Each structure stands twice: as structure tokens, then as C-alpha cells.
Amino acid sequence: MPQQPGGKSKKKGRAPAHQNTYAFKHNPNSKKTAKILAMPVEGLCRRCTEKIEWRKKYRKYKPLTQPSKCNRCHKRNIKAAYHTICVDCASKDNKICEMCTKEPALRNEYDEQEQEIERQRLLLTMSKMKLREKRTLERQLERHAAEEYGNQSDEDISVQSGAEESKSTDDDDEGNGFE
């Protein structure tokens, strides 16, 4: 603290006039509060997620009435309040935070669950396909996976493919009946 000329330390304000006797609580019957609490928090880093959760908890969150403009592409396609860039721009820049645009966004468990459900649907539809259609679909999926792995180093891919080859040879040995 800076000192005054007389050697006394300078105080930075005064004590609070009133102390809270009870914690803030939402109106349990409010439709607006229920709507705000039901809104998902997606595409944000940990710090920004905590900020939004705090705003929701203490009724400081103000939802958007109209889409706002993205700071990068200048299109009106931001649907969530307090976000500064759109989902498309965030995904182009390796999934950065849509609010602070600095840190990478958290992975959402909901997205992982959706992907698992999509895989299950794909397997179910593949069981009903003809062999030729299955192989075509498998090739397309392999190409898509190769594009995603293009961001990783070649060593990681060779290690993964080597592990897959060893699994397939083990499976072949089991099917022969020779042991």
C-alpha cells in the first residue's frame, strides 16, 4: 500500500455497510430463469464457462433477443449471449473459445455421446446393407479418418496402424481352430 507523507498507510475504502444474511436464490417459479438455466454452455474455455455459470447462478445472464455479429467474419450468426465469434470461425481456428478467443474450448461430453449414438446408428444401417455398399462406406470412413489424422504426426499414425494390424492377425489365429 502506498504511504502518505506522515508515514501512515492509506486505506482503500471503507467497510461494507451491510452484510448479507442469506445467499441469493432464484425465484423457483420464474419461466425466464428456467429458460436461462436450460440454455447449454458450449464452445467456451473453462474460465469463460465458469463466468457464464456464475451469471446464470446470480441472475446476471441476459440472453440475446437477436443474433449478434461475429468479430471475425462479420456475419450475424451468433446465437448465444456473451460470445464474440461464431461457431464456424471458432472451428476454423482449432476450436478456440468463442468468448475470449484465446484458449482452446473444452470438449463437450454431449458431443461425444452424440457421436457414440451416431456410430451405433451407422452400425445398424450397415448390417442392413449389401456387401458392396458396406465396403464403399468403409472406404469413405477411412478417407475421412485419414484426413482427421493428417493433423497428427506420421509416427502416431504408424503406431496406431501397427496396433490395428496386430489385432487383426490375432483375430485370424483365433478363427483357424489350431492351437
Coordinates of N, CA and C in Angstrom, one line a residue:
M1 N 0.8 -1.2 0.0 CA 0.0 0.0 0.0 C 0.9 1.2 0.0
P2 N 0.5 2.2 -0.8 CA 1.3 3.5 -0.7 C 1.1 4.2 0.6
Q3 N 2.2 4.8 1.0 CA 2.2 5.5 2.3 C 2.0 7.0 2.0
Q4 N 1.4 7.7 3.0 CA 1.2 9.1 3.0 C 2.5 9.8 3.6
P5 N 2.7 11.0 3.4 CA 3.9 11.7 3.9 C 4.1 11.5 5.4
G6 N 3.1 11.4 6.2 CA 3.3 11.2 7.6 C 3.6 9.8 8.0
G7 N 3.8 8.9 7.1 CA 4.2 7.5 7.4 C 3.0 6.6 7.6
K8 N 1.8 7.2 7.5 CA 0.6 6.3 7.7 C 0.3 5.7 6.4
S9 N -0.3 4.5 6.5 CA -0.7 3.8 5.2 C -2.1 4.3 4.8
K10 N -2.3 4.4 3.6 CA -3.6 4.9 3.0 C -4.6 3.7 2.9
K11 N -5.8 3.9 3.5 CA -6.8 2.9 3.4 C -7.5 3.0 2.0
K12 N -8.0 1.9 1.5 CA -8.6 1.9 0.2 C -10.1 1.8 0.2
G13 N -10.8 2.5 1.0 CA -12.2 2.5 1.0 C -12.7 2.3 2.4
R14 N -13.9 1.8 2.5 CA -14.5 1.6 3.9 C -15.1 0.2 4.0
A15 N -15.5 -0.1 5.2 CA -16.1 -1.4 5.4 C -17.5 -1.4 4.8
P16 N -18.0 -2.6 4.5 CA -19.3 -2.7 3.9 C -20.4 -2.2 4.9
A17 N -21.4 -1.6 4.4 CA -22.5 -1.1 5.3 C -23.3 -2.2 5.8
H18 N -23.6 -3.2 5.0 CA -24.5 -4.3 5.4 C -23.9 -5.6 5.0
Q19 N -24.0 -6.6 5.8 CA -23.5 -8.0 5.5 C -24.7 -8.8 5.0
N20 N -24.5 -9.6 4.0 CA -25.6 -10.5 3.6 C -26.0 -11.5 4.6
T21 N -27.3 -11.6 4.9 CA -27.7 -12.5 5.9 C -28.1 -13.9 5.3
Y22 N -28.4 -13.9 4.0 CA -28.7 -15.1 3.3 C -28.2 -15.1 1.9
A23 N -28.0 -16.2 1.3 CA -27.4 -16.3 -0.1 C -28.6 -16.0 -1.1
F24 N -28.2 -15.5 -2.2 CA -29.1 -15.2 -3.3 C -29.7 -16.5 -3.8
K25 N -31.1 -16.5 -4.0 CA -31.8 -17.6 -4.5 C -32.7 -17.2 -5.6
H26 N -32.8 -18.0 -6.7 CA -33.7 -17.6 -7.8 C -35.1 -17.8 -7.4
N27 N -36.0 -17.1 -8.1 CA -37.4 -17.3 -7.9 C -37.7 -18.7 -8.6
P28 N -38.1 -19.7 -7.8 CA -38.3 -21.0 -8.3 C -39.4 -21.1 -9.4
N29 N -40.4 -20.2 -9.4 CA -41.5 -20.3 -10.4 C -41.3 -19.4 -11.6
S30 N -40.1 -18.8 -11.8 CA -39.9 -17.9 -12.9 C -39.6 -18.7 -14.2
K31 N -40.4 -18.4 -15.2 CA -40.2 -19.1 -16.5 C -38.9 -18.6 -17.2
K32 N -38.6 -17.3 -17.0 CA -37.4 -16.8 -17.6 C -36.1 -17.4 -17.0
T33 N -36.1 -17.6 -15.7 CA -35.0 -18.3 -15.0 C -34.8 -19.7 -15.5
A34 N -36.0 -20.4 -15.6 CA -35.9 -21.8 -16.1 C -35.4 -21.9 -17.5
K35 N -35.8 -20.9 -18.3 CA -35.3 -20.9 -19.7 C -33.8 -20.6 -19.8
I36 N -33.3 -19.7 -18.9 CA -31.9 -19.3 -18.9 C -31.1 -20.5 -18.4
L37 N -31.5 -21.2 -17.3 CA -30.8 -22.3 -16.8 C -30.7 -23.5 -17.8
A38 N -31.7 -23.6 -18.6 CA -31.8 -24.7 -19.6 C -30.9 -24.5 -20.8
M39 N -30.4 -23.3 -21.0 CA -29.6 -23.0 -22.2 C -28.2 -23.6 -22.0
P40 N -27.7 -24.4 -23.0 CA -26.4 -25.0 -22.9 C -25.3 -24.0 -23.0
V41 N -24.2 -24.3 -22.3 CA -22.9 -23.5 -22.4 C -22.0 -24.4 -23.2
E42 N -21.8 -24.0 -24.5 CA -20.9 -24.8 -25.4 C -19.9 -23.9 -26.1
G43 N -18.8 -24.5 -26.4 CA -17.8 -23.8 -27.2 C -16.9 -22.8 -26.5
L44 N -16.9 -22.9 -25.1 CA -16.1 -22.0 -24.3 C -15.0 -22.7 -23.6
C45 N -14.0 -21.9 -23.2 CA -12.9 -22.5 -22.3 C -13.4 -22.6 -20.9
R46 N -12.6 -23.2 -20.0 CA -13.0 -23.4 -18.7 C -13.3 -22.1 -18.0
R47 N -12.5 -21.1 -18.1 CA -12.7 -19.8 -17.4 C -14.0 -19.1 -17.9
C48 N -14.2 -19.1 -19.2 CA -15.4 -18.4 -19.7 C -16.7 -19.2 -19.3
T49 N -16.6 -20.6 -19.3 CA -17.7 -21.4 -18.8 C -18.1 -21.0 -17.4
E50 N -17.1 -20.9 -16.5 CA -17.3 -20.5 -15.2 C -18.0 -19.1 -15.1
K51 N -17.6 -18.2 -15.9 CA -18.2 -16.9 -15.9 C -19.6 -16.9 -16.2
I52 N -20.0 -17.7 -17.3 CA -21.4 -17.8 -17.7 C -22.2 -18.5 -16.6
E53 N -21.6 -19.6 -16.0 CA -22.3 -20.3 -15.0 C -22.6 -19.3 -13.8
W54 N -21.6 -18.5 -13.5 CA -21.8 -17.5 -12.4 C -23.0 -16.6 -12.7
R55 N -23.0 -16.1 -13.9 CA -24.0 -15.1 -14.4 C -25.4 -15.8 -14.3
K56 N -25.5 -17.1 -14.7 CA -26.7 -17.8 -14.6 C -27.2 -18.0 -13.1
K57 N -26.2 -18.3 -12.3 CA -26.5 -18.6 -10.9 C -27.0 -17.4 -10.1
Y58 N -26.5 -16.2 -10.4 CA -26.9 -15.0 -9.7 C -27.8 -14.1 -10.5
R59 N -28.4 -14.6 -11.6 CA -29.4 -13.9 -12.4 C -28.9 -12.7 -13.1
K60 N -27.6 -12.7 -13.5 CA -27.0 -11.6 -14.2 C -26.9 -11.9 -15.7
Y61 N -27.3 -13.1 -16.1 CA -27.2 -13.6 -17.5 C -28.4 -12.9 -18.3
K62 N -28.0 -12.3 -19.4 CA -29.1 -11.7 -20.2 C -29.0 -12.3 -21.6
P63 N -30.0 -13.1 -21.9 CA -29.9 -13.8 -23.2 C -30.1 -12.8 -24.4
L64 N -29.6 -13.2 -25.6 CA -29.8 -12.4 -26.8 C -31.2 -12.4 -27.3
T65 N -31.7 -11.3 -27.8 CA -33.0 -11.3 -28.4 C -32.9 -11.4 -29.9
Q66 N -31.7 -11.0 -30.4 CA -31.4 -11.1 -31.9 C -30.0 -11.6 -32.0
P67 N -29.7 -12.3 -33.1 CA -28.3 -12.8 -33.3 C -27.4 -11.6 -33.4
S68 N -26.2 -11.8 -32.8 CA -25.2 -10.7 -32.9 C -24.2 -11.0 -33.9
K69 N -23.3 -10.0 -34.2 CA -22.4 -10.1 -35.3 C -21.0 -10.7 -34.8
C70 N -20.5 -11.6 -35.6 CA -19.2 -12.2 -35.4 C -18.1 -11.2 -35.6
N71 N -17.1 -11.2 -34.7 CA -16.0 -10.2 -34.8 C -15.0 -10.6 -35.9
R72 N -15.1 -11.8 -36.4 CA -14.1 -12.3 -37.5 C -14.7 -12.2 -38.9
C73 N -15.9 -12.9 -39.1 CA -16.5 -12.9 -40.4 C -17.6 -11.9 -40.6
H74 N -17.9 -11.2 -39.6 CA -18.9 -10.1 -39.6 C -20.3 -10.5 -40.1
K75 N -20.6 -11.7 -39.9 CA -22.0 -12.2 -40.2 C -22.8 -12.2 -38.9
R76 N -24.1 -12.1 -39.0 CA -25.0 -12.1 -37.9 C -25.4 -13.5 -37.6
N77 N -24.5 -14.3 -37.0 CA -24.9 -15.7 -36.7 C -24.4 -16.2 -35.4
I78 N -24.3 -15.3 -34.4 CA -24.0 -15.7 -33.0 C -25.3 -15.7 -32.3
K79 N -25.7 -16.9 -31.8 CA -27.0 -17.1 -31.1 C -26.9 -17.0 -29.6
A80 N -25.7 -17.3 -29.1 CA -25.5 -17.3 -27.6 C -25.0 -16.0 -27.1
A81 N -25.5 -15.6 -25.9 CA -25.1 -14.3 -25.3 C -23.6 -14.4 -24.9
Y82 N -22.9 -13.3 -24.9 CA -21.5 -13.1 -24.5 C -20.5 -13.8 -25.4
H83 N -20.9 -14.4 -26.4 CA -20.0 -15.0 -27.4 C -19.5 -13.9 -28.4
T84 N -18.3 -13.9 -28.8 CA -17.8 -12.8 -29.7 C -17.5 -13.3 -31.1
I85 N -17.3 -14.6 -31.3 CA -17.1 -15.2 -32.6 C -18.1 -16.3 -32.8
C86 N -18.4 -16.6 -34.1 CA -19.4 -17.7 -34.4 C -18.7 -19.1 -34.3
V87 N -19.5 -20.1 -34.3 CA -19.1 -21.5 -34.2 C -18.2 -21.8 -35.4
D88 N -18.5 -21.3 -36.6 CA -17.7 -21.6 -37.8 C -16.3 -21.1 -37.6
C89 N -16.2 -19.8 -37.2 CA -14.8 -19.2 -37.1 C -14.1 -19.9 -35.9
A90 N -14.7 -20.3 -34.9 CA -14.0 -21.0 -33.8 C -13.5 -22.3 -34.2
S91 N -14.3 -23.1 -35.1 CA -13.9 -24.4 -35.5 C -12.7 -24.3 -36.5
K92 N -12.7 -23.2 -37.3 CA -11.6 -23.0 -38.3 C -10.3 -22.8 -37.5
D93 N -10.3 -22.1 -36.4 CA -9.1 -21.8 -35.6 C -8.9 -22.9 -34.5
N94 N -9.0 -24.2 -34.9 CA -8.7 -25.3 -34.0 C -9.5 -25.2 -32.7
K95 N -10.8 -24.9 -32.8 CA -11.8 -25.0 -31.7 C -11.3 -24.0 -30.5
I96 N -11.1 -22.7 -30.8 CA -10.8 -21.8 -29.8 C -12.1 -21.4 -29.1
C97 N -11.9 -20.7 -28.0 CA -13.1 -20.3 -27.1 C -13.8 -19.2 -27.9
E98 N -15.1 -19.3 -27.9 CA -16.0 -18.4 -28.7 C -16.2 -17.1 -27.9
M99 N -15.8 -17.0 -26.7 CA -15.9 -15.8 -25.9 C -14.6 -15.0 -25.8
C100 N -13.6 -15.6 -25.4 CA -12.3 -14.9 -25.2 C -11.4 -15.0 -26.4
T101 N -11.6 -16.0 -27.3 CA -10.9 -16.3 -28.5 C -9.4 -16.6 -28.2
K102 N -9.0 -17.0 -27.0 CA -7.6 -17.3 -26.7 C -7.4 -18.7 -26.4
E103 N -8.0 -19.3 -25.4 CA -7.8 -20.7 -25.0 C -8.6 -21.6 -25.9
P104 N -8.2 -22.9 -26.0 CA -9.0 -23.9 -26.7 C -10.3 -24.2 -25.9
A105 N -11.3 -24.4 -26.6 CA -12.6 -24.7 -26.0 C -12.6 -26.1 -25.3
L106 N -13.4 -26.3 -24.3 CA -13.5 -27.6 -23.7 C -14.2 -28.5 -24.6
R107 N -13.9 -29.8 -24.5 CA -14.6 -30.8 -25.2 C -15.9 -31.1 -24.5
N108 N -17.0 -31.2 -25.2 CA -18.3 -31.3 -24.6 C -18.6 -32.8 -24.6
E109 N -19.1 -33.2 -23.4 CA -19.4 -34.6 -23.2 C -20.7 -35.0 -24.1
Y110 N -21.5 -34.0 -24.2 CA -22.8 -34.2 -25.0 C -22.4 -34.5 -26.5
D111 N -21.4 -33.9 -27.0 CA -21.0 -34.2 -28.4 C -20.4 -35.6 -28.5
E112 N -19.7 -36.0 -27.5 CA -19.2 -37.4 -27.5 C -20.3 -38.4 -27.5
Q113 N -21.3 -38.1 -26.7 CA -22.4 -39.0 -26.6 C -23.2 -39.1 -27.9
E114 N -23.3 -37.9 -28.6 CA -24.0 -37.9 -29.9 C -23.2 -38.7 -30.9
Q115 N -21.9 -38.6 -30.8 CA -21.0 -39.3 -31.8 C -21.2 -40.8 -31.6
E116 N -21.3 -41.2 -30.3 CA -21.4 -42.7 -30.0 C -22.8 -43.1 -30.5
I117 N -23.8 -42.4 -30.4 CA -25.2 -42.7 -30.9 C -25.1 -42.8 -32.4
E118 N -24.4 -41.9 -33.0 CA -24.3 -41.9 -34.5 C -23.6 -43.1 -35.0
R119 N -22.5 -43.5 -34.2 CA -21.8 -44.8 -34.6 C -22.7 -46.0 -34.5
Q120 N -23.5 -46.0 -33.4 CA -24.5 -47.1 -33.3 C -25.5 -47.2 -34.4
R121 N -26.0 -46.0 -34.8 CA -26.9 -46.0 -35.9 C -26.2 -46.4 -37.2
L122 N -25.0 -46.0 -37.4 CA -24.2 -46.4 -38.6 C -24.1 -47.9 -38.7
L123 N -23.7 -48.5 -37.5 CA -23.5 -50.0 -37.5 C -24.8 -50.7 -37.8
L124 N -25.9 -50.2 -37.3 CA -27.2 -50.8 -37.5 C -27.6 -50.7 -39.0
T125 N -27.4 -49.5 -39.6 CA -27.7 -49.4 -41.0 C -26.7 -50.3 -41.9
M126 N -25.5 -50.4 -41.4 CA -24.5 -51.2 -42.2 C -24.9 -52.7 -42.2
S127 N -25.6 -53.1 -41.1 CA -26.0 -54.5 -41.1 C -27.1 -54.8 -42.1
K128 N -27.8 -53.8 -42.5 CA -28.9 -54.0 -43.5 C -28.4 -53.8 -44.9
M129 N -27.1 -53.3 -45.1 CA -26.6 -53.0 -46.4 C -26.1 -54.3 -47.1
K130 N -26.0 -54.1 -48.4 CA -25.3 -55.2 -49.2 C -23.8 -55.0 -49.0
L131 N -23.1 -56.1 -49.3 CA -21.6 -56.1 -49.0 C -20.9 -55.0 -49.8
R132 N -21.3 -54.8 -51.0 CA -20.7 -53.8 -51.9 C -20.9 -52.4 -51.3
E133 N -22.1 -52.1 -50.8 CA -22.4 -50.8 -50.2 C -21.6 -50.6 -48.9
K134 N -21.4 -51.7 -48.1 CA -20.7 -51.7 -46.9 C -19.2 -51.3 -47.2
R135 N -18.6 -52.0 -48.1 CA -17.2 -51.7 -48.5 C -17.0 -50.2 -48.9
T136 N -18.0 -49.7 -49.7 CA -17.9 -48.4 -50.2 C -17.9 -47.4 -49.0
L137 N -18.9 -47.6 -48.1 CA -19.0 -46.8 -46.9 C -17.7 -46.9 -46.0
E138 N -17.2 -48.1 -45.9 CA -16.0 -48.2 -45.1 C -14.8 -47.4 -45.7
R139 N -14.7 -47.5 -47.0 CA -13.6 -46.7 -47.7 C -13.8 -45.2 -47.4
Q140 N -15.0 -44.7 -47.5 CA -15.3 -43.3 -47.3 C -14.9 -42.9 -45.8
L141 N -15.3 -43.8 -44.9 CA -15.0 -43.5 -43.5 C -13.4 -43.5 -43.3
E142 N -12.7 -44.4 -43.9 CA -11.3 -44.5 -43.8 C -10.7 -43.2 -44.4
R143 N -11.2 -42.7 -45.5 CA -10.7 -41.4 -46.1 C -10.9 -40.3 -45.1
H144 N -12.1 -40.3 -44.5 CA -12.4 -39.2 -43.6 C -11.5 -39.3 -42.3
A145 N -11.2 -40.5 -41.9 CA -10.4 -40.7 -40.7 C -8.9 -40.3 -41.1
A146 N -8.5 -40.6 -42.3 CA -7.1 -40.2 -42.7 C -7.0 -38.7 -42.8
E147 N -8.0 -38.0 -43.2 CA -8.0 -36.5 -43.2 C -7.9 -36.0 -41.8
E148 N -8.6 -36.6 -40.9 CA -8.5 -36.1 -39.5 C -7.1 -36.4 -38.9
Y149 N -6.6 -37.6 -39.2 CA -5.3 -37.9 -38.7 C -4.2 -37.2 -39.4
G150 N -4.5 -36.5 -40.5 CA -3.5 -35.7 -41.2 C -2.9 -34.6 -40.3
N151 N -3.6 -34.2 -39.3 CA -3.1 -33.2 -38.4 C -2.1 -33.8 -37.4
Q152 N -2.1 -35.1 -37.2 CA -1.1 -35.7 -36.3 C 0.1 -36.0 -37.1
S153 N 1.2 -36.4 -36.3 CA 2.4 -36.7 -37.0 C 2.4 -38.1 -37.6
D154 N 3.3 -38.4 -38.5 CA 3.3 -39.7 -39.2 C 3.6 -40.9 -38.2
E155 N 4.4 -40.6 -37.2 CA 4.8 -41.6 -36.2 C 3.5 -42.1 -35.5
D156 N 2.6 -41.2 -35.1 CA 1.4 -41.6 -34.4 C 0.6 -42.5 -35.2
I157 N 0.4 -42.2 -36.5 CA -0.4 -43.0 -37.4 C 0.2 -44.4 -37.6
S158 N 1.5 -44.4 -37.7 CA 2.2 -45.7 -37.9 C 2.0 -46.6 -36.7
V159 N 2.1 -46.0 -35.5 CA 1.9 -46.8 -34.3 C 0.5 -47.3 -34.2
Q160 N -0.5 -46.4 -34.5 CA -1.9 -46.9 -34.5 C -2.2 -47.9 -35.5
S161 N -1.6 -47.8 -36.7 CA -1.9 -48.8 -37.7 C -1.2 -50.1 -37.4
G162 N 0.0 -50.1 -36.8 CA 0.7 -51.3 -36.4 C -0.1 -52.0 -35.3
A163 N -0.7 -51.3 -34.4 CA -1.5 -51.9 -33.3 C -2.8 -52.6 -34.0
E164 N -3.4 -51.9 -35.0 CA -4.5 -52.5 -35.6 C -4.2 -53.7 -36.4
E165 N -3.0 -53.8 -37.0 CA -2.6 -54.9 -37.8 C -2.3 -56.1 -36.8
S166 N -1.8 -55.8 -35.7 CA -1.5 -56.9 -34.7 C -2.8 -57.5 -34.2
K167 N -3.8 -56.6 -34.0 CA -5.1 -57.1 -33.6 C -5.8 -58.0 -34.6
S168 N -5.7 -57.6 -35.9 CA -6.3 -58.3 -37.0 C -5.6 -59.7 -37.1
T169 N -4.3 -59.8 -36.9 CA -3.6 -61.1 -37.1 C -4.0 -62.0 -35.9
D170 N -4.2 -61.4 -34.7 CA -4.6 -62.2 -33.6 C -6.0 -62.8 -33.8
D171 N -6.9 -62.0 -34.4 CA -8.2 -62.4 -34.7 C -8.2 -63.5 -35.7
D172 N -7.3 -63.5 -36.7 CA -7.2 -64.5 -37.7 C -6.8 -65.8 -37.1
D173 N -5.9 -65.8 -36.1 CA -5.3 -67.0 -35.5 C -6.4 -67.7 -34.7
E174 N -7.3 -66.9 -34.1 CA -8.4 -67.5 -33.2 C -9.4 -68.2 -34.1
G175 N -9.6 -67.7 -35.3 CA -10.6 -68.3 -36.2 C -10.2 -69.6 -36.8
N176 N -8.9 -70.0 -36.8 CA -8.5 -71.2 -37.5 C -8.8 -72.5 -36.8
G177 N -8.9 -72.4 -35.4 CA -9.2 -73.6 -34.7 C -7.9 -74.4 -34.3
F178 N -6.7 -74.0 -34.8 CA -5.5 -74.6 -34.5 C -4.9 -74.0 -33.2
E179 N -4.6 -74.7 -32.2 CA -4.0 -74.2 -31.0 C -3.2 -75.2 -30.3

